[in-house]
mmCIF file of C-alpha atoms in Angstrom:
data_model
loop_
_atom_site.group_PDB
_atom_site.id
_atom_site.type_symbol
_atom_site.label_atom_id
_atom_site.label_comp_id
_atom_site.label_asym_id
_atom_site.label_seq_id
_atom_site.Cartn_x
_atom_site.Cartn_y
_atom_site.Cartn_z
ATOM 1 C CA UNK A 1 18.204 1.159 19.769
ATOM 2 C CA UNK A 2 19.001 4.038 22.073
ATOM 3 C CA UNK A 3 19.149 6.359 19.046
ATOM 4 C CA UNK A 4 15.395 5.942 18.608
ATOM 5 C CA UNK A 5 14.114 5.891 22.207
ATOM 6 C CA UNK A 6 12.940 9.520 22.347
ATOM 7 C CA UNK A 7 11.276 9.259 18.928
ATOM 8 C CA UNK A 8 9.381 6.110 19.897
ATOM 9 C CA UNK A 9 8.310 7.560 23.249
ATOM 10 C CA UNK A 10 6.784 10.517 21.397
ATOM 11 C CA UNK A 11 4.476 8.410 19.206
ATOM 12 C CA UNK A 12 0.727 8.665 19.751
ATOM 13 C CA UNK A 13 -0.229 5.040 20.330
ATOM 14 C CA UNK A 14 1.090 1.847 21.837
ATOM 15 C CA UNK A 15 0.548 0.147 18.464
ATOM 16 C CA UNK A 16 2.725 2.698 16.672
ATOM 17 C CA UNK A 17 5.487 2.307 19.268
ATOM 18 C CA UNK A 18 5.300 -1.498 19.121
ATOM 19 C CA UNK A 19 5.259 -1.797 15.329
ATOM 20 C CA UNK A 20 7.865 0.846 14.540
ATOM 21 C CA UNK A 21 10.009 -0.214 17.495
ATOM 22 C CA UNK A 22 9.920 -3.790 16.216
ATOM 23 C CA UNK A 23 10.878 -2.729 12.700
ATOM 24 C CA UNK A 24 13.768 -0.600 13.950
ATOM 25 C CA UNK A 25 15.037 -3.436 16.179
ATOM 26 C CA UNK A 26 14.785 -5.891 13.278
ATOM 27 C CA UNK A 27 16.764 -3.612 10.949
ATOM 28 C CA UNK A 28 19.411 -3.048 13.631
ATOM 29 C CA UNK A 29 19.750 -6.772 14.352
ATOM 30 C CA UNK A 30 19.625 -7.883 10.705
ATOM 31 C CA UNK A 31 21.996 -5.173 9.450
ATOM 32 C CA UNK A 32 24.186 -4.413 12.488
ATOM 33 C CA UNK A 33 26.751 -2.501 10.437
ATOM 34 C CA UNK A 34 24.205 0.164 9.432
ATOM 35 C CA UNK A 35 24.282 3.355 11.483
ATOM 36 C CA UNK A 36 21.012 4.249 13.263
ATOM 37 C CA UNK A 37 20.280 7.955 13.552
ATOM 38 C CA UNK A 38 17.567 10.568 13.764
ATOM 39 C CA UNK A 39 17.650 13.160 10.983
ATOM 40 C CA UNK A 40 14.871 15.371 9.681
ATOM 41 C CA UNK A 41 12.959 14.245 12.800
ATOM 42 C CA UNK A 42 12.814 10.649 11.524
ATOM 43 C CA UNK A 43 14.561 7.401 12.415
ATOM 44 C CA UNK A 44 16.811 6.190 9.637
ATOM 45 C CA UNK A 45 19.762 3.989 8.873
ATOM 46 C CA UNK A 46 22.851 5.022 6.927
ATOM 47 C CA UNK A 47 25.868 3.259 5.499
ATOM 48 C CA UNK A 48 29.224 5.031 4.975
ATOM 49 C CA UNK A 49 27.444 8.359 5.398
ATOM 50 C CA UNK A 50 24.736 7.725 2.806
ATOM 51 C CA UNK A 51 21.019 7.265 3.406
ATOM 52 C CA UNK A 52 19.756 3.677 3.140
ATOM 53 C CA UNK A 53 16.225 3.713 4.583
ATOM 54 C CA UNK A 54 14.049 5.857 6.806
ATOM 55 C CA UNK A 55 10.813 5.424 8.730
ATOM 56 C CA UNK A 56 8.116 7.616 10.215
ATOM 57 C CA UNK A 57 4.771 7.242 11.910
ATOM 58 C CA UNK A 58 1.672 8.728 10.319
ATOM 59 C CA UNK A 59 -1.815 8.502 11.789
ATOM 60 C CA UNK A 60 -2.959 5.607 9.590
ATOM 61 C CA UNK A 61 0.301 3.947 8.571
ATOM 62 C CA UNK A 62 3.988 3.306 9.006
ATOM 63 C CA UNK A 63 5.855 5.214 6.294
ATOM 64 C CA UNK A 64 8.945 3.554 4.863
ATOM 65 C CA UNK A 65 11.256 5.739 2.771
ATOM 66 C CA UNK A 66 13.788 3.861 0.649
ATOM 67 C CA UNK A 67 14.280 6.744 -1.841
ATOM 68 C CA UNK A 68 12.705 6.731 -5.277
ATOM 69 C CA UNK A 69 15.100 4.103 -6.706
ATOM 70 C CA UNK A 70 13.956 1.590 -4.084
ATOM 71 C CA UNK A 71 10.302 2.281 -4.855
ATOM 72 C CA UNK A 72 10.863 1.914 -8.608
ATOM 73 C CA UNK A 73 12.852 -1.312 -8.233
ATOM 74 C CA UNK A 74 10.309 -2.968 -5.909
ATOM 75 C CA UNK A 75 7.022 -1.364 -6.980
ATOM 76 C CA UNK A 76 5.427 -4.676 -8.008
ATOM 77 C CA UNK A 77 6.515 -6.468 -4.826
ATOM 78 C CA UNK A 78 5.296 -3.553 -2.711
ATOM 79 C CA UNK A 79 1.870 -3.754 -4.336
ATOM 80 C CA UNK A 80 1.768 -7.576 -4.048
ATOM 81 C CA UNK A 81 2.460 -7.182 -0.326
ATOM 82 C CA UNK A 82 -0.741 -5.132 -0.146
ATOM 83 C CA UNK A 83 0.942 -1.786 0.494
ATOM 84 C CA UNK A 84 0.328 1.501 -1.261
ATOM 85 C CA UNK A 85 3.207 3.713 -2.291
ATOM 86 C CA UNK A 86 4.041 7.085 -3.747
ATOM 87 C CA UNK A 87 7.247 8.010 -5.558
ATOM 88 C CA UNK A 88 9.085 8.281 -2.244
ATOM 89 C CA UNK A 89 7.140 6.352 0.439
ATOM 90 C CA UNK A 90 5.695 2.937 1.151
ATOM 91 C CA UNK A 91 2.603 3.044 3.384
ATOM 92 C CA UNK A 92 2.056 0.037 5.657
ATOM 93 C CA UNK A 93 -1.270 0.294 7.536
ATOM 94 C CA UNK A 94 -0.788 -0.119 11.282
ATOM 95 C CA UNK A 95 -2.969 -3.216 11.401
ATOM 96 C CA UNK A 96 -1.181 -4.983 8.545
ATOM 97 C CA UNK A 97 1.827 -7.272 8.954
ATOM 98 C CA UNK A 98 5.239 -5.959 7.965
ATOM 99 C CA UNK A 99 6.833 -7.962 5.137
ATOM 100 C CA UNK A 100 10.333 -8.243 6.611
ATOM 101 C CA UNK A 101 11.633 -10.249 3.647
ATOM 102 C CA UNK A 102 10.679 -7.399 1.301
ATOM 103 C CA UNK A 103 12.123 -4.826 3.670
ATOM 104 C CA UNK A 104 15.395 -6.758 3.717
ATOM 105 C CA UNK A 105 15.497 -6.919 -0.079
ATOM 106 C CA UNK A 106 14.995 -3.162 -0.308
ATOM 107 C CA UNK A 107 17.759 -2.484 2.220
ATOM 108 C CA UNK A 108 20.179 -4.851 0.466
ATOM 109 C CA UNK A 109 19.371 -3.215 -2.893
ATOM 110 C CA UNK A 110 20.013 0.285 -1.525
ATOM 111 C CA UNK A 111 23.279 -0.766 0.092
ATOM 112 C CA UNK A 112 24.534 -2.350 -3.117
ATOM 113 C CA UNK A 113 23.232 0.410 -5.385
ATOM 114 C CA UNK A 114 24.812 3.102 -3.194
ATOM 115 C CA UNK A 115 28.042 1.327 -2.251
ATOM 116 C CA UNK A 116 30.124 3.905 -4.160
ATOM 117 C CA UNK A 117 27.843 6.847 -3.349
ATOM 118 C CA UNK A 118 29.627 9.761 -1.720
ATOM 119 C CA UNK A 119 26.526 11.880 -1.045
ATOM 120 C CA UNK A 120 23.743 11.403 1.484
ATOM 121 C CA UNK A 121 21.011 11.222 -1.192
ATOM 122 C CA UNK A 122 21.245 9.792 -4.683
ATOM 123 C CA UNK A 123 22.296 12.393 -7.245
#
């Protein structure tokens, strides 16, 4: 994930680098046709020029940004996984395991829901 090397090197802690680096590698390996990029100072993945999912490191948690539609669709599953969320972000505490199955479902949903999208963000 050369696209994310500088971002990961700039994180505060080894734990942040390990967790977020692992998540980014998993997304890249699981969805190799997504495009990794840094935009708005955050690592993200796009598909045919549209945003699919983004990530960032906060002091207490990994922030996952699947856009509001992804949060609404998976709100119950996000809460059952033990994560908190806002309208735009899922917060995964650094010491808590990442639910990769849920993350995959969210990515697949966004790809399908935005397959005909011609803009970066949903309209």
